[in-house]
mmCIF file of C-alpha atoms and ligand atoms in Angstrom:
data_model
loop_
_atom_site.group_PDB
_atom_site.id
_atom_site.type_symbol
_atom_site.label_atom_id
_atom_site.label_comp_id
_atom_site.label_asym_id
_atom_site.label_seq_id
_atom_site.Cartn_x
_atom_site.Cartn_y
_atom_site.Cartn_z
ATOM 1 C CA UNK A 1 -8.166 -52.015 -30.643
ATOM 2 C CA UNK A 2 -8.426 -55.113 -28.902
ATOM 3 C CA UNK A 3 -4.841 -55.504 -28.405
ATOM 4 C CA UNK A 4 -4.718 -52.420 -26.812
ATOM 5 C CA UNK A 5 -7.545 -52.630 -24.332
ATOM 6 C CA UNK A 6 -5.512 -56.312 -23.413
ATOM 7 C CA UNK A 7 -2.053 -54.617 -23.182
ATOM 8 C CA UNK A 8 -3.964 -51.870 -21.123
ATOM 9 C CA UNK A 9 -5.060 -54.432 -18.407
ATOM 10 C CA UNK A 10 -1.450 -56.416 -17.929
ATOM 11 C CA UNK A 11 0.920 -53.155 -18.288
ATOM 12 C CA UNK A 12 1.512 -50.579 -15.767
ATOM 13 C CA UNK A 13 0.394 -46.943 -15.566
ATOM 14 C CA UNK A 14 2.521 -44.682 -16.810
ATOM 15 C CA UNK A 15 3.013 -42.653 -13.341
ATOM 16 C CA UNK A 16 6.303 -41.904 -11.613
ATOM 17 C CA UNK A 17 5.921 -43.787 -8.367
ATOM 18 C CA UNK A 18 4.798 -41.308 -5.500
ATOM 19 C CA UNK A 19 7.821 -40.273 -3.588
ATOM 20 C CA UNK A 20 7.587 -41.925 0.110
ATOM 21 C CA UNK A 21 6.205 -39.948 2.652
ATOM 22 C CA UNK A 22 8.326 -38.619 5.357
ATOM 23 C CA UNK A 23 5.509 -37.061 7.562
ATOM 24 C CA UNK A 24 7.882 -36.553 10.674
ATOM 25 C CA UNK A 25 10.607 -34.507 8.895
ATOM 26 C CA UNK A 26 7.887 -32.338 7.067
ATOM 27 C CA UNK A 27 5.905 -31.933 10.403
ATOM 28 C CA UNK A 28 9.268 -31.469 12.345
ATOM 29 C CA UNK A 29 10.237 -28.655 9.681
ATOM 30 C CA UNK A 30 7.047 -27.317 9.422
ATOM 31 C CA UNK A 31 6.219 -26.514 13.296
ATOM 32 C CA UNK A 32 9.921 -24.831 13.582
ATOM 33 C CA UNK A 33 8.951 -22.486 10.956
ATOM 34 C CA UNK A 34 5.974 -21.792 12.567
ATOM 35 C CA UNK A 35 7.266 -21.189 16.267
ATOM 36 C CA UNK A 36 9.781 -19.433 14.413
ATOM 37 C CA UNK A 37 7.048 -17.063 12.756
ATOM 38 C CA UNK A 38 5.390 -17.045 16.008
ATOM 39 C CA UNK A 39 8.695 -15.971 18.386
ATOM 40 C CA UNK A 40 10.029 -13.466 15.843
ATOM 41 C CA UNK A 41 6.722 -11.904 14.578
ATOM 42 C CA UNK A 42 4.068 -12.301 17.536
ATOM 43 C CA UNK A 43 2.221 -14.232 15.259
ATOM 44 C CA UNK A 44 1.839 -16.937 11.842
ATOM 45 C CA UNK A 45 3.634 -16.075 9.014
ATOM 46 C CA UNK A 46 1.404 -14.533 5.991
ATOM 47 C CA UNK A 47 2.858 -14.960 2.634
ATOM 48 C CA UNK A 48 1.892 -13.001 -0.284
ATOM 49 C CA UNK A 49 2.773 -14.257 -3.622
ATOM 50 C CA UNK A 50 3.314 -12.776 -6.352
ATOM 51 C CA UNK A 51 4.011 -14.442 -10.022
ATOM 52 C CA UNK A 52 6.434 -12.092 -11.824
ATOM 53 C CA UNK A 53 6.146 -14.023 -15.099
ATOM 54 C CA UNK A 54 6.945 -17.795 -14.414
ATOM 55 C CA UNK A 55 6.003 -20.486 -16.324
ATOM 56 C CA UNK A 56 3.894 -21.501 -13.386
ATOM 57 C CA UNK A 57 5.570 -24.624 -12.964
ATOM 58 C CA UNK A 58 7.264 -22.836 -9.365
ATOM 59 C CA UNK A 59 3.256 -21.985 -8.724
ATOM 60 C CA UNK A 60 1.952 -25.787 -8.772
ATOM 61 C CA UNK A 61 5.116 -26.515 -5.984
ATOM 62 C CA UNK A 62 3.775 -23.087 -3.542
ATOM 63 C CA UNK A 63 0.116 -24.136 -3.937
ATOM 64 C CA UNK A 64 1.325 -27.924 -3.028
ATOM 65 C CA UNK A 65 1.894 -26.512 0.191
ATOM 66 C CA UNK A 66 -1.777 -25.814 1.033
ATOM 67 C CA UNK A 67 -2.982 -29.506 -0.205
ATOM 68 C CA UNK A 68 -3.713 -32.182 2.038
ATOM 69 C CA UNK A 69 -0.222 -33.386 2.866
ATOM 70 C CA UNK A 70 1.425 -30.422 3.447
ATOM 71 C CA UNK A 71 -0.803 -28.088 4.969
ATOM 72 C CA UNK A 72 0.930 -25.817 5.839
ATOM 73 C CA UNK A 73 -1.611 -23.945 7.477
ATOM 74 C CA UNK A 74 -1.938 -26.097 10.490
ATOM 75 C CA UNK A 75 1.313 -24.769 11.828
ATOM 76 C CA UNK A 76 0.110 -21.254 11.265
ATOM 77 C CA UNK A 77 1.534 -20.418 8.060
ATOM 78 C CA UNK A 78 -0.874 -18.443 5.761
ATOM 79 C CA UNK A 79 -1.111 -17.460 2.158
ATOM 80 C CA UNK A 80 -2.854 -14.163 1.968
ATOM 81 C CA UNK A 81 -4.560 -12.388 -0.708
ATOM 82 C CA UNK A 82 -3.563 -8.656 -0.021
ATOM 83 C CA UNK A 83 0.351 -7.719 0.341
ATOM 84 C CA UNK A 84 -1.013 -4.962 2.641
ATOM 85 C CA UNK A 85 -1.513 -7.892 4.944
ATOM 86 C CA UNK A 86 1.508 -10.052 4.286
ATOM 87 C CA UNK A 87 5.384 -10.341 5.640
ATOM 88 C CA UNK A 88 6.944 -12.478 2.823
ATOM 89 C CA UNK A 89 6.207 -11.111 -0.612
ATOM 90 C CA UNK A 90 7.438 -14.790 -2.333
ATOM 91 C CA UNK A 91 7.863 -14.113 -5.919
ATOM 92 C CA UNK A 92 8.622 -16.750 -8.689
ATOM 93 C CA UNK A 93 9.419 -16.159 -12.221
ATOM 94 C CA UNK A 94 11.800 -13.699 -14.393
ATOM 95 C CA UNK A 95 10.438 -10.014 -13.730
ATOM 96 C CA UNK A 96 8.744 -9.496 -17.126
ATOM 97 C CA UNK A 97 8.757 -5.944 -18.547
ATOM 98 C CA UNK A 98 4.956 -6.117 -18.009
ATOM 99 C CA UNK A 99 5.042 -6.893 -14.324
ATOM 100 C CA UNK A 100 8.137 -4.512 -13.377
ATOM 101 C CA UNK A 101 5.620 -2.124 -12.200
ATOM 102 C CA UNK A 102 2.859 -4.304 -10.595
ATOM 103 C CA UNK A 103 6.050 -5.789 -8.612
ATOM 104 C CA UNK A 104 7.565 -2.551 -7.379
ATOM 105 C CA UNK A 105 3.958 -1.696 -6.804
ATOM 106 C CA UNK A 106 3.096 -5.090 -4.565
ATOM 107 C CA UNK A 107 6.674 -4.073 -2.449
ATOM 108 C CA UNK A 108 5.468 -0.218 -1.536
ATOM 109 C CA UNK A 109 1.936 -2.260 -0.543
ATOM 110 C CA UNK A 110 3.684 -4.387 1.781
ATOM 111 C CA UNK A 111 4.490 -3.125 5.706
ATOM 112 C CA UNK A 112 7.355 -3.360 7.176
ATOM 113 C CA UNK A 113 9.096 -5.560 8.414
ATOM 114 C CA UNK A 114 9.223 -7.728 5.367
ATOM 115 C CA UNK A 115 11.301 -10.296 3.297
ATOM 116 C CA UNK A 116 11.604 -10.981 0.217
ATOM 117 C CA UNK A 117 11.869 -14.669 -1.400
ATOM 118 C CA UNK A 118 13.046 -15.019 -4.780
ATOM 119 C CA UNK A 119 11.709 -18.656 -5.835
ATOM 120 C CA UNK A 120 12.665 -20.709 -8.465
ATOM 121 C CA UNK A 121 15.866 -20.299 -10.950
ATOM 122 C CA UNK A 122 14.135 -17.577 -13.085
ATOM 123 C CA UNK A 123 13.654 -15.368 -9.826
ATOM 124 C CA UNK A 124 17.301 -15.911 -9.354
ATOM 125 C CA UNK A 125 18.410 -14.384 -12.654
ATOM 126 C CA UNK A 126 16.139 -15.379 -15.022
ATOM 127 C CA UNK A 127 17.002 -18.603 -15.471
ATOM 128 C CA UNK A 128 15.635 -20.002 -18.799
ATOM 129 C CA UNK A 129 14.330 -16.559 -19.920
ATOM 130 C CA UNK A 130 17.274 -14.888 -19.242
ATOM 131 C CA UNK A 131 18.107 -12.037 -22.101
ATOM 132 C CA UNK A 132 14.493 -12.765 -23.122
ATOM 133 C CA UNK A 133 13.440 -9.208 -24.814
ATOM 134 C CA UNK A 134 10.654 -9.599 -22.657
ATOM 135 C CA UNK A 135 12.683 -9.901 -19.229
ATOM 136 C CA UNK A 136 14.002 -7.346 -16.971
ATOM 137 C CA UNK A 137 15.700 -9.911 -15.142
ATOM 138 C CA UNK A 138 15.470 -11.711 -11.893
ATOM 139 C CA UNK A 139 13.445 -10.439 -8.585
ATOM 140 C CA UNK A 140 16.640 -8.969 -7.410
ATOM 141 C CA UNK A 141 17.525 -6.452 -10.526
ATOM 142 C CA UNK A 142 13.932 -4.956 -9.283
ATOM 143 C CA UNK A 143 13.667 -5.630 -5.133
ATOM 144 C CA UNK A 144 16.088 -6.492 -2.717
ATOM 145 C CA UNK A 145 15.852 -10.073 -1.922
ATOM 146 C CA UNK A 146 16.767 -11.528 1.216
ATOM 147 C CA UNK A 147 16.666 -14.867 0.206
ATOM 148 C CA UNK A 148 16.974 -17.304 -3.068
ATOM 149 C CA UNK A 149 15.670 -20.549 -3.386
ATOM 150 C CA UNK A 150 17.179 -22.175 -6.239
ATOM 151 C CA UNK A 151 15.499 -24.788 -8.483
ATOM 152 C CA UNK A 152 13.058 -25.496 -11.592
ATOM 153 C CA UNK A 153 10.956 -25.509 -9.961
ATOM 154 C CA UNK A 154 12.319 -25.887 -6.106
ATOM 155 C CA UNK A 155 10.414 -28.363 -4.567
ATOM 156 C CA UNK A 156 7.531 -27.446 -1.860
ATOM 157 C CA UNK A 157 10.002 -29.082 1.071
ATOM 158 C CA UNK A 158 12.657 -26.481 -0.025
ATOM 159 C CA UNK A 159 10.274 -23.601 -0.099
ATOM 160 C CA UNK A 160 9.497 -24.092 3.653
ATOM 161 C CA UNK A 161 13.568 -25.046 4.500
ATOM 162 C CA UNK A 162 14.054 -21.676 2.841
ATOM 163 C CA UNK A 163 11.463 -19.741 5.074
ATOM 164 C CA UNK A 164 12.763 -21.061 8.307
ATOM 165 C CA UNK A 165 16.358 -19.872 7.153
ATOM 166 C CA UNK A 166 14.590 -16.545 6.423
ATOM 167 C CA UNK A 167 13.408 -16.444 9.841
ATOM 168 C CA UNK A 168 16.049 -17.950 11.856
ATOM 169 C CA UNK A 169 18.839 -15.028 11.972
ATOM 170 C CA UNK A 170 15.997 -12.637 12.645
ATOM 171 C CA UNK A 171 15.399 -14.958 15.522
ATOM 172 C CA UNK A 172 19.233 -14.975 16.745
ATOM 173 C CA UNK A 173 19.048 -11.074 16.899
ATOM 174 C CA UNK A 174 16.205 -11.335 18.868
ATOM 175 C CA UNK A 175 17.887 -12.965 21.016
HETATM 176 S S1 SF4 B 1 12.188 -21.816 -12.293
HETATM 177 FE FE1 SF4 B 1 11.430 -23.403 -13.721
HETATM 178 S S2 SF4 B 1 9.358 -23.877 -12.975
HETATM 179 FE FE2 SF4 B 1 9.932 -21.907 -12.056
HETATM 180 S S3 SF4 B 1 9.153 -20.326 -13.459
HETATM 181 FE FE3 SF4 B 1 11.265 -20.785 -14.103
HETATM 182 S S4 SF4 B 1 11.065 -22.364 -15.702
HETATM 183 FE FE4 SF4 B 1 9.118 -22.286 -14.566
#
């Protein structure tokens, strides 16, 4: 025991080493999405999402977008509770048998115009679950999707690169 409590004080932690902060590119990608949201839509960008049946590893990266370094809701991107308020239904996970109808439910909720973001590998096409006899298959066997973001699970600066590319054609036709 005392050995250990000595080898605790002279060794490391066993933590990865926090990636190094690159608050310019992330602000930078952040306000373009939200001018983006704001020339194309009047308005922020509200984002419903919906877990299909992920593992919830792709949740931890969409709520690291509302802590303290990202924050994404200083440049007027908002997570909303109600998909009767929302214009990106974002949904992670293989669609489980179970959810099938909650999904196609949350879609017919949602107004139009809308997108919908397929997040994570298993929203592809399953990804790990795939021919689970519990799986329908990805987000796109069940909605149209009109966007993918691969990755297990896609990290939280991907998730907003992919919403600014969801956003930026509609913002060429606009023009
Ligand atoms: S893509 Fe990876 S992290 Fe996301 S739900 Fe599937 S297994 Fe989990």
């Amino acid at each position: 025991m005392r050995k250990l409590l000595f080898e605790s004080l002279i060794r490391r932690p066993l933590t990865e080493t926090a990636p190094s902060p690159d608050e310019q590119a992330l602000a930078e990608l952040a306000a373009s999405l939200g001018r983006a949201a704001r020339r194309h839509l009047g308005r922020s960008l509200s984002i419903r999402e919906v877990d299909a049946g992920s593992c919830n590893g792709c949740e931890l990266e969409i709520h690291a977008l509302n802590n303290a370094y990202y924050d994404i809701e200083r440049f007027g991107l908002r997570f909303v509770a109600s998909p009767r308020h929302a214009d990106v239904l974002l949904v992670t996970g293989p669609v489980t048998k179970n959810m099938r109808e909650a999904l196609e439910r949350t879609f017919n909720a949602t107004p139009d115009p809308k997108w919908v973001v397929a997040a994570g590998d298993c929203a592809v096409d399953g990804g790990c679950f795939a021919g689970s006899y519990a799986v329908a298959g990805g987000v796109a066997t069940v909605l149209p999707v009109d966007l993918h973001i691969p990755g297990c699970p896609p990290p939280p600066i991907e998730i907003l690169k992919g919403l600014l590319t969801l956003l930026q054609p509609q913002m060429s036709k606009a023009t």
